[in-house]
Structures are given as C-alpha cells and as structure tokens.
C-alpha cells in the first residue's frame, strides 16, 4: 500500500494512471462498515484509494473535534490487510492552507434535518468531499447509506458541478444488537452504548407498522418518537420518513 500525504503527489499519481479508480473517503477509526466500502471498491476498480482525514470544518462549536476517535496505526494495518492500493492522508494545512476561503453551499437540502441541528456541518462536508473528488478524480466513490442526507448532498454536488463520478451508496452495517456501526460509538460509555440500541428498535417498530399496512408517516413517526423518548438517555432531534 502506498501512503500519500500531499496533494501534488496524489494528483501526479492520478494523472499517470489509466486504471479505473475507486475512492472511499473516511475520517479514520475504521470499522466493518468502512471495510465493506473498501471491498466493493476493490471488486469494481483496478486501483482503490482510501482517504483518511478528520475534517475540522464539519464540526460545530459544541462538538469536540479533538476528541474524535483516532487510531491511525490500526487503520493503516486494516487497509494494508485489505490490499488498498493508495492511502491518501493529508494534514489540515494541506487541505486548508492559509488564505483558504472557498466553500460549497448546497442550499436547502443541507439546512434541514441534521443540517438544522448542526448548522454549518454540511458546508464542511460538501467542501471536503468536493476537494477530495477534485484531487483524486475517481471513476467511482463509495459512501454508506447510514449518512443518508450526506449521500443526497454529495449526489447534488456531483450533478450540479458536472463532476461525472459514479456514486455508490452501500447498505448500513450493524452490530449484533442492531446499532449502526459508527466510529463515534467508541465515545459512548457502557450505559450510553446500551441505550443507543433504542434507535434500531424504533426503526424496527416502524418497519413492522409499515408491513402491517400503516402508510401514514405521521403515525409511524409518533410511534418512533415514543420509543426513543422512552429511553431516558435519548433525545430526539428529528424523525424523517422518505
């Protein structure tokens, strides 16, 4: 596995390659969800690039960027074991040099749901993903369906800016008890981790209601809201059914 830390080297490698390239953008602290994206990328491309960059511009003022889980040695070993071709791991000053002042604003799609709870979050996500797509110029890029709104925003960028990347959204990978795998799960203590499963139970309750013929989104959301609020450690930011 080749490790690339600066943008000019990554651009040069891409310009020299005629092979199909798949990109898996991550913030590290890798788990089986990330690795499912890597495996799909390897199946579909001659060259797989994984990026690791904890993006400070998508963290809000009440979110601790410095405490985001990091285990770069473990990540390197996992990616090497999975035969990734290139690991692109630039530092913050490489991607946001002095004087950087260009941002991607996707409009209303980024201002609702999670965007309403985390103002500015999706501007940071949109900007860094656009930069990574511009630097690596992949044929395909792989994302998890767990971050559904983020996927829609990236699709909008890809369409509106004519980037021409084929975007692949992969199913959510879950723990044995149903909790979606996430790097941030490492930040939960024992009680919080146990409580977090209520999200999956609320989703399963919604699935059951729909399977029994309930087609009123408001009724399903009310049931999900009750499930989640029944857990003392849980709060509801939003519930949306698409």
PDB file of C-alpha atoms in Angstrom:
ATOM      1  CA  UNK A   1       0.000   0.000   0.000  1.00  0.00           C
ATOM      2  CA  UNK A   2       1.345   3.388  -0.997  1.00  0.00           C
ATOM      3  CA  UNK A   3       0.853   6.172   1.547  1.00  0.00           C
ATOM      4  CA  UNK A   4       0.419   9.662   0.105  1.00  0.00           C
ATOM      5  CA  UNK A   5       0.404  12.709   2.362  1.00  0.00           C
ATOM      6  CA  UNK A   6       0.475  15.679  -0.012  1.00  0.00           C
ATOM      7  CA  UNK A   7      -1.861  16.847  -2.747  1.00  0.00           C
ATOM      8  CA  UNK A   8       0.682  17.288  -5.600  1.00  0.00           C
ATOM      9  CA  UNK A   9       1.826  13.669  -5.229  1.00  0.00           C
ATOM     10  CA  UNK A  10      -1.780  12.431  -5.266  1.00  0.00           C
ATOM     11  CA  UNK A  11      -2.570  14.492  -8.358  1.00  0.00           C
ATOM     12  CA  UNK A  12       0.572  13.223 -10.090  1.00  0.00           C
ATOM     13  CA  UNK A  13      -0.288   9.590  -9.326  1.00  0.00           C
ATOM     14  CA  UNK A  14      -3.781  10.087 -10.690  1.00  0.00           C
ATOM     15  CA  UNK A  15      -2.551  11.778 -13.871  1.00  0.00           C
ATOM     16  CA  UNK A  16      -0.186   8.879 -14.538  1.00  0.00           C
ATOM     17  CA  UNK A  17      -2.875   6.237 -14.094  1.00  0.00           C
ATOM     18  CA  UNK A  18      -5.212   4.955 -16.783  1.00  0.00           C
ATOM     19  CA  UNK A  19      -6.771   2.365 -14.486  1.00  0.00           C
ATOM     20  CA  UNK A  20     -10.313   2.728 -13.085  1.00  0.00           C
ATOM     21  CA  UNK A  21     -10.017   4.281  -9.643  1.00  0.00           C
ATOM     22  CA  UNK A  22     -12.410   3.885  -6.724  1.00  0.00           C
ATOM     23  CA  UNK A  23     -12.336   6.311  -3.789  1.00  0.00           C
ATOM     24  CA  UNK A  24     -13.523   5.602  -0.255  1.00  0.00           C
ATOM     25  CA  UNK A  25     -13.462   8.856   1.774  1.00  0.00           C
ATOM     26  CA  UNK A  26     -13.242   8.320   5.562  1.00  0.00           C
ATOM     27  CA  UNK A  27     -12.311  10.104   8.766  1.00  0.00           C
ATOM     28  CA  UNK A  28     -10.481   7.045  10.037  1.00  0.00           C
ATOM     29  CA  UNK A  29     -11.265   4.966  13.156  1.00  0.00           C
ATOM     30  CA  UNK A  30     -12.238   2.313  10.636  1.00  0.00           C
ATOM     31  CA  UNK A  31     -14.817  -0.421  11.253  1.00  0.00           C
ATOM     32  CA  UNK A  32     -16.569  -3.111   9.227  1.00  0.00           C
ATOM     33  CA  UNK A  33     -18.844  -0.552   7.604  1.00  0.00           C
ATOM     34  CA  UNK A  34     -15.844   1.210   6.085  1.00  0.00           C
ATOM     35  CA  UNK A  35     -14.292  -2.089   5.091  1.00  0.00           C
ATOM     36  CA  UNK A  36     -17.454  -3.110   3.221  1.00  0.00           C
ATOM     37  CA  UNK A  37     -16.966   0.009   1.084  1.00  0.00           C
ATOM     38  CA  UNK A  38     -13.315  -0.886   0.550  1.00  0.00           C
ATOM     39  CA  UNK A  39     -14.178  -4.411  -0.565  1.00  0.00           C
ATOM     40  CA  UNK A  40     -16.777  -3.142  -3.039  1.00  0.00           C
ATOM     41  CA  UNK A  41     -14.284  -0.616  -4.394  1.00  0.00           C
ATOM     42  CA  UNK A  42     -11.661  -3.319  -4.847  1.00  0.00           C
ATOM     43  CA  UNK A  43     -14.144  -5.535  -6.704  1.00  0.00           C
ATOM     44  CA  UNK A  44     -15.079  -2.789  -9.149  1.00  0.00           C
ATOM     45  CA  UNK A  45     -11.808  -0.929  -9.746  1.00  0.00           C
ATOM     46  CA  UNK A  46      -8.213  -1.695 -10.633  1.00  0.00           C
ATOM     47  CA  UNK A  47      -6.987   0.859  -8.095  1.00  0.00           C
ATOM     48  CA  UNK A  48      -8.585   1.608  -4.710  1.00  0.00           C
ATOM     49  CA  UNK A  49      -7.820   4.858  -2.901  1.00  0.00           C
ATOM     50  CA  UNK A  50      -8.912   5.369   0.706  1.00  0.00           C
ATOM     51  CA  UNK A  51      -8.649   8.817   2.240  1.00  0.00           C
ATOM     52  CA  UNK A  52      -8.334   9.419   5.971  1.00  0.00           C
ATOM     53  CA  UNK A  53      -8.873  12.990   7.100  1.00  0.00           C
ATOM     54  CA  UNK A  54     -10.678  14.198  10.217  1.00  0.00           C
ATOM     55  CA  UNK A  55     -12.242  17.297   8.732  1.00  0.00           C
ATOM     56  CA  UNK A  56     -12.360  20.181  11.245  1.00  0.00           C
ATOM     57  CA  UNK A  57     -14.767  22.279   9.180  1.00  0.00           C
ATOM     58  CA  UNK A  58     -17.681  19.874   9.687  1.00  0.00           C
ATOM     59  CA  UNK A  59     -17.521  20.076  13.486  1.00  0.00           C
ATOM     60  CA  UNK A  60     -19.718  22.637  15.217  1.00  0.00           C
ATOM     61  CA  UNK A  61     -18.715  24.790  18.206  1.00  0.00           C
ATOM     62  CA  UNK A  62     -20.276  22.320  20.663  1.00  0.00           C
ATOM     63  CA  UNK A  63     -18.631  19.290  19.027  1.00  0.00           C
ATOM     64  CA  UNK A  64     -15.153  18.279  20.137  1.00  0.00           C
ATOM     65  CA  UNK A  65     -13.022  17.817  17.038  1.00  0.00           C
ATOM     66  CA  UNK A  66     -10.006  16.896  19.155  1.00  0.00           C
ATOM     67  CA  UNK A  67     -11.862  14.013  20.823  1.00  0.00           C
ATOM     68  CA  UNK A  68     -12.977  12.378  17.577  1.00  0.00           C
ATOM     69  CA  UNK A  69     -11.685   8.750  17.678  1.00  0.00           C
ATOM     70  CA  UNK A  70      -8.323   8.276  16.015  1.00  0.00           C
ATOM     71  CA  UNK A  71      -6.251   5.101  15.671  1.00  0.00           C
ATOM     72  CA  UNK A  72      -4.084   5.657  12.628  1.00  0.00           C
ATOM     73  CA  UNK A  73      -1.789   2.660  13.195  1.00  0.00           C
ATOM     74  CA  UNK A  74      -4.757   0.285  13.360  1.00  0.00           C
ATOM     75  CA  UNK A  75      -6.280   1.941  10.278  1.00  0.00           C
ATOM     76  CA  UNK A  76      -3.046   1.549   8.311  1.00  0.00           C
ATOM     77  CA  UNK A  77      -2.862  -2.157   9.213  1.00  0.00           C
ATOM     78  CA  UNK A  78      -6.518  -2.786   8.280  1.00  0.00           C
ATOM     79  CA  UNK A  79      -6.179  -1.092   4.915  1.00  0.00           C
ATOM     80  CA  UNK A  80      -2.921  -2.884   4.161  1.00  0.00           C
ATOM     81  CA  UNK A  81      -4.558  -6.223   5.041  1.00  0.00           C
ATOM     82  CA  UNK A  82      -7.414  -5.385   2.670  1.00  0.00           C
ATOM     83  CA  UNK A  83      -4.961  -4.670  -0.139  1.00  0.00           C
ATOM     84  CA  UNK A  84      -5.796  -0.999  -0.622  1.00  0.00           C
ATOM     85  CA  UNK A  85      -3.550   0.485  -3.304  1.00  0.00           C
ATOM     86  CA  UNK A  86      -3.236   4.063  -2.056  1.00  0.00           C
ATOM     87  CA  UNK A  87      -3.915   5.643   1.329  1.00  0.00           C
ATOM     88  CA  UNK A  88      -4.316   9.411   0.981  1.00  0.00           C
ATOM     89  CA  UNK A  89      -3.878  11.007   4.389  1.00  0.00           C
ATOM     90  CA  UNK A  90      -3.133  14.747   4.111  1.00  0.00           C
ATOM     91  CA  UNK A  91      -2.929  17.018   7.128  1.00  0.00           C
ATOM     92  CA  UNK A  92      -5.159  20.002   7.796  1.00  0.00           C
ATOM     93  CA  UNK A  93      -2.791  22.644   6.432  1.00  0.00           C
ATOM     94  CA  UNK A  94      -2.512  20.678   3.188  1.00  0.00           C
ATOM     95  CA  UNK A  95      -6.249  20.785   2.547  1.00  0.00           C
ATOM     96  CA  UNK A  96      -6.953  24.140   4.195  1.00  0.00           C
ATOM     97  CA  UNK A  97      -3.850  26.275   3.619  1.00  0.00           C
ATOM     98  CA  UNK A  98      -3.545  29.835   4.846  1.00  0.00           C
ATOM     99  CA  UNK A  99      -5.976  32.045   2.990  1.00  0.00           C
ATOM    100  CA  UNK A 100      -8.386  29.243   2.092  1.00  0.00           C
ATOM    101  CA  UNK A 101     -11.819  30.814   1.667  1.00  0.00           C
ATOM    102  CA  UNK A 102     -13.868  28.798  -0.833  1.00  0.00           C
ATOM    103  CA  UNK A 103     -16.853  26.809   0.398  1.00  0.00           C
ATOM    104  CA  UNK A 104     -19.521  24.597  -1.128  1.00  0.00           C
ATOM    105  CA  UNK A 105     -23.041  25.630  -0.104  1.00  0.00           C
ATOM    106  CA  UNK A 106     -25.613  23.137  -1.338  1.00  0.00           C
ATOM    107  CA  UNK A 107     -28.677  25.159  -0.335  1.00  0.00           C
ATOM    108  CA  UNK A 108     -31.877  23.989   1.322  1.00  0.00           C
ATOM    109  CA  UNK A 109     -31.121  20.281   1.213  1.00  0.00           C
ATOM    110  CA  UNK A 110     -28.311  20.969   3.709  1.00  0.00           C
ATOM    111  CA  UNK A 111     -30.357  23.179   6.026  1.00  0.00           C
ATOM    112  CA  UNK A 112     -32.975  20.687   7.193  1.00  0.00           C
ATOM    113  CA  UNK A 113     -32.938  17.512   9.292  1.00  0.00           C
ATOM    114  CA  UNK A 114     -29.353  17.017  10.535  1.00  0.00           C
ATOM    115  CA  UNK A 115     -28.385  20.349   8.998  1.00  0.00           C
ATOM    116  CA  UNK A 116     -30.879  22.149  11.234  1.00  0.00           C
ATOM    117  CA  UNK A 117     -29.372  20.502  14.318  1.00  0.00           C
ATOM    118  CA  UNK A 118     -25.766  21.077  13.211  1.00  0.00           C
ATOM    119  CA  UNK A 119     -25.521  24.455  11.446  1.00  0.00           C
ATOM    120  CA  UNK A 120     -22.563  24.601   9.073  1.00  0.00           C
ATOM    121  CA  UNK A 121     -21.917  20.870   9.258  1.00  0.00           C
ATOM    122  CA  UNK A 122     -22.850  20.080   5.683  1.00  0.00           C
ATOM    123  CA  UNK A 123     -20.961  23.060   4.313  1.00  0.00           C
ATOM    124  CA  UNK A 124     -17.839  21.461   5.759  1.00  0.00           C
ATOM    125  CA  UNK A 125     -18.779  18.010   4.444  1.00  0.00           C
ATOM    126  CA  UNK A 126     -19.625  19.334   0.983  1.00  0.00           C
ATOM    127  CA  UNK A 127     -16.388  21.288   0.747  1.00  0.00           C
ATOM    128  CA  UNK A 128     -14.061  18.476   1.788  1.00  0.00           C
ATOM    129  CA  UNK A 129     -15.787  15.846  -0.374  1.00  0.00           C
ATOM    130  CA  UNK A 130     -15.636  18.166  -3.378  1.00  0.00           C
ATOM    131  CA  UNK A 131     -11.928  18.747  -2.745  1.00  0.00           C
ATOM    132  CA  UNK A 132     -11.251  15.007  -2.464  1.00  0.00           C
ATOM    133  CA  UNK A 133     -13.147  14.283  -5.686  1.00  0.00           C
ATOM    134  CA  UNK A 134     -11.222  17.061  -7.442  1.00  0.00           C
ATOM    135  CA  UNK A 135      -7.848  15.800  -6.201  1.00  0.00           C
ATOM    136  CA  UNK A 136      -8.307  12.038  -6.684  1.00  0.00           C
ATOM    137  CA  UNK A 137     -10.618  12.259  -9.730  1.00  0.00           C
ATOM    138  CA  UNK A 138     -12.089   8.799  -9.098  1.00  0.00           C
ATOM    139  CA  UNK A 139     -14.284   6.945 -11.537  1.00  0.00           C
ATOM    140  CA  UNK A 140     -16.398   5.754  -8.614  1.00  0.00           C
ATOM    141  CA  UNK A 141     -16.763   6.919  -4.994  1.00  0.00           C
ATOM    142  CA  UNK A 142     -18.278   4.887  -2.168  1.00  0.00           C
ATOM    143  CA  UNK A 143     -20.386   6.072   0.777  1.00  0.00           C
ATOM    144  CA  UNK A 144     -22.597   4.495   3.450  1.00  0.00           C
ATOM    145  CA  UNK A 145     -26.374   4.752   3.402  1.00  0.00           C
ATOM    146  CA  UNK A 146     -26.224   5.348   7.166  1.00  0.00           C
ATOM    147  CA  UNK A 147     -25.493   9.004   6.358  1.00  0.00           C
ATOM    148  CA  UNK A 148     -28.473   9.312   4.027  1.00  0.00           C
ATOM    149  CA  UNK A 149     -28.693  13.100   3.942  1.00  0.00           C
ATOM    150  CA  UNK A 150     -24.969  13.371   3.309  1.00  0.00           C
ATOM    151  CA  UNK A 151     -25.306  10.983   0.351  1.00  0.00           C
ATOM    152  CA  UNK A 152     -28.083  13.127  -1.139  1.00  0.00           C
ATOM    153  CA  UNK A 153     -25.960  16.242  -0.746  1.00  0.00           C
ATOM    154  CA  UNK A 154     -22.978  14.627  -2.461  1.00  0.00           C
ATOM    155  CA  UNK A 155     -25.252  13.464  -5.273  1.00  0.00           C
ATOM    156  CA  UNK A 156     -26.442  17.054  -5.686  1.00  0.00           C
ATOM    157  CA  UNK A 157     -22.850  18.336  -5.841  1.00  0.00           C
ATOM    158  CA  UNK A 158     -21.906  15.674  -8.363  1.00  0.00           C
ATOM    159  CA  UNK A 159     -24.844  16.607 -10.576  1.00  0.00           C
ATOM    160  CA  UNK A 160     -24.716  20.387 -10.254  1.00  0.00           C
ATOM    161  CA  UNK A 161     -20.945  20.666 -10.706  1.00  0.00           C
ATOM    162  CA  UNK A 162     -20.808  18.066 -13.503  1.00  0.00           C
ATOM    163  CA  UNK A 163     -18.145  16.038 -11.712  1.00  0.00           C
ATOM    164  CA  UNK A 164     -19.067  12.847 -13.553  1.00  0.00           C
ATOM    165  CA  UNK A 165     -18.249  10.489 -10.679  1.00  0.00           C
ATOM    166  CA  UNK A 166     -20.337   7.345 -10.256  1.00  0.00           C
ATOM    167  CA  UNK A 167     -21.517   7.413  -6.643  1.00  0.00           C
ATOM    168  CA  UNK A 168     -22.188   4.118  -4.870  1.00  0.00           C
ATOM    169  CA  UNK A 169     -24.225   4.113  -1.629  1.00  0.00           C
ATOM    170  CA  UNK A 170     -23.764   0.910   0.344  1.00  0.00           C
ATOM    171  CA  UNK A 171     -26.132  -0.605   2.958  1.00  0.00           C
ATOM    172  CA  UNK A 172     -25.623   0.171   6.631  1.00  0.00           C
ATOM    173  CA  UNK A 173     -23.526  -2.385   8.508  1.00  0.00           C
ATOM    174  CA  UNK A 174     -24.805  -3.068  12.020  1.00  0.00           C
ATOM    175  CA  UNK A 175     -23.577  -4.519  15.292  1.00  0.00           C
ATOM    176  CA  UNK A 176     -25.140  -7.776  16.524  1.00  0.00           C
ATOM    177  CA  UNK A 177     -27.741  -5.836  18.525  1.00  0.00           C
ATOM    178  CA  UNK A 178     -28.692  -3.702  15.524  1.00  0.00           C
ATOM    179  CA  UNK A 179     -26.864  -0.464  16.294  1.00  0.00           C
ATOM    180  CA  UNK A 180     -25.386   1.026  13.144  1.00  0.00           C
ATOM    181  CA  UNK A 181     -21.603   0.785  13.147  1.00  0.00           C
ATOM    182  CA  UNK A 182     -20.027   4.192  13.625  1.00  0.00           C
ATOM    183  CA  UNK A 183     -16.637   5.479  14.684  1.00  0.00           C
ATOM    184  CA  UNK A 184     -18.392   7.663  17.236  1.00  0.00           C
ATOM    185  CA  UNK A 185     -19.768   4.604  19.027  1.00  0.00           C
ATOM    186  CA  UNK A 186     -16.328   4.404  20.653  1.00  0.00           C
ATOM    187  CA  UNK A 187     -17.164   7.589  22.541  1.00  0.00           C
ATOM    188  CA  UNK A 188     -20.155   6.007  24.315  1.00  0.00           C
ATOM    189  CA  UNK A 189     -19.816   4.637  27.830  1.00  0.00           C
ATOM    190  CA  UNK A 190     -21.475   1.349  28.763  1.00  0.00           C
ATOM    191  CA  UNK A 191     -24.873   2.807  29.662  1.00  0.00           C
ATOM    192  CA  UNK A 192     -24.939   5.076  26.624  1.00  0.00           C
ATOM    193  CA  UNK A 193     -23.991   2.213  24.330  1.00  0.00           C
ATOM    194  CA  UNK A 194     -26.788   0.069  25.723  1.00  0.00           C
ATOM    195  CA  UNK A 195     -29.272   2.933  25.389  1.00  0.00           C
ATOM    196  CA  UNK A 196     -28.274   3.661  21.780  1.00  0.00           C
ATOM    197  CA  UNK A 197     -29.926   0.445  20.599  1.00  0.00           C
ATOM    198  CA  UNK A 198     -33.284   2.216  21.035  1.00  0.00           C
ATOM    199  CA  UNK A 199     -32.672   3.804  17.619  1.00  0.00           C
ATOM    200  CA  UNK A 200     -32.652   0.409  15.941  1.00  0.00           C
ATOM    201  CA  UNK A 201     -35.703  -0.727  17.906  1.00  0.00           C
ATOM    202  CA  UNK A 202     -37.581   2.372  16.770  1.00  0.00           C
ATOM    203  CA  UNK A 203     -36.656   1.609  13.162  1.00  0.00           C
ATOM    204  CA  UNK A 204     -37.814  -1.990  13.523  1.00  0.00           C
ATOM    205  CA  UNK A 205     -41.107  -0.802  15.051  1.00  0.00           C
ATOM    206  CA  UNK A 206     -41.596   1.455  12.025  1.00  0.00           C
ATOM    207  CA  UNK A 207     -40.817  -1.434   9.685  1.00  0.00           C
ATOM    208  CA  UNK A 208     -43.374  -3.619  11.475  1.00  0.00           C
ATOM    209  CA  UNK A 209     -46.075  -0.942  11.288  1.00  0.00           C
ATOM    210  CA  UNK A 210     -45.483  -0.443   7.575  1.00  0.00           C
ATOM    211  CA  UNK A 211     -45.507  -4.184   6.995  1.00  0.00           C
ATOM    212  CA  UNK A 212     -48.892  -4.374   8.712  1.00  0.00           C
ATOM    213  CA  UNK A 213     -50.323  -1.808   6.318  1.00  0.00           C
ATOM    214  CA  UNK A 214     -49.741   1.502   8.127  1.00  0.00           C
ATOM    215  CA  UNK A 215     -48.982   4.065   5.435  1.00  0.00           C
ATOM    216  CA  UNK A 216     -49.425   7.254   7.447  1.00  0.00           C
ATOM    217  CA  UNK A 217     -45.968   8.699   8.041  1.00  0.00           C
ATOM    218  CA  UNK A 218     -47.248  10.779  10.953  1.00  0.00           C
ATOM    219  CA  UNK A 219     -48.453   7.683  12.829  1.00  0.00           C
ATOM    220  CA  UNK A 220     -45.195   5.838  12.237  1.00  0.00           C
ATOM    221  CA  UNK A 221     -43.146   8.835  13.356  1.00  0.00           C
ATOM    222  CA  UNK A 222     -45.270   9.179  16.501  1.00  0.00           C
ATOM    223  CA  UNK A 223     -44.528   5.560  17.425  1.00  0.00           C
ATOM    224  CA  UNK A 224     -40.812   6.015  16.754  1.00  0.00           C
ATOM    225  CA  UNK A 225     -40.792   9.193  18.841  1.00  0.00           C
ATOM    226  CA  UNK A 226     -42.402   7.318  21.740  1.00  0.00           C
ATOM    227  CA  UNK A 227     -39.858   4.501  21.508  1.00  0.00           C
ATOM    228  CA  UNK A 228     -36.914   6.864  21.600  1.00  0.00           C
ATOM    229  CA  UNK A 229     -38.285   9.136  24.318  1.00  0.00           C
ATOM    230  CA  UNK A 230     -38.896   6.057  26.427  1.00  0.00           C
ATOM    231  CA  UNK A 231     -35.117   5.790  26.825  1.00  0.00           C
ATOM    232  CA  UNK A 232     -34.007   8.314  29.489  1.00  0.00           C
ATOM    233  CA  UNK A 233     -30.597   8.879  27.890  1.00  0.00           C
ATOM    234  CA  UNK A 234     -32.023   9.540  24.415  1.00  0.00           C
ATOM    235  CA  UNK A 235     -33.338  12.754  22.880  1.00  0.00           C
ATOM    236  CA  UNK A 236     -34.983  13.324  19.503  1.00  0.00           C
ATOM    237  CA  UNK A 237     -33.561  15.878  17.064  1.00  0.00           C
ATOM    238  CA  UNK A 238     -35.703  14.816  14.127  1.00  0.00           C
ATOM    239  CA  UNK A 239     -37.508  11.839  12.607  1.00  0.00           C
ATOM    240  CA  UNK A 240     -37.981  11.750   8.862  1.00  0.00           C
ATOM    241  CA  UNK A 241     -39.533   9.162   6.551  1.00  0.00           C
ATOM    242  CA  UNK A 242     -38.738   9.316   2.844  1.00  0.00           C
TER     243      UNK A 242
END
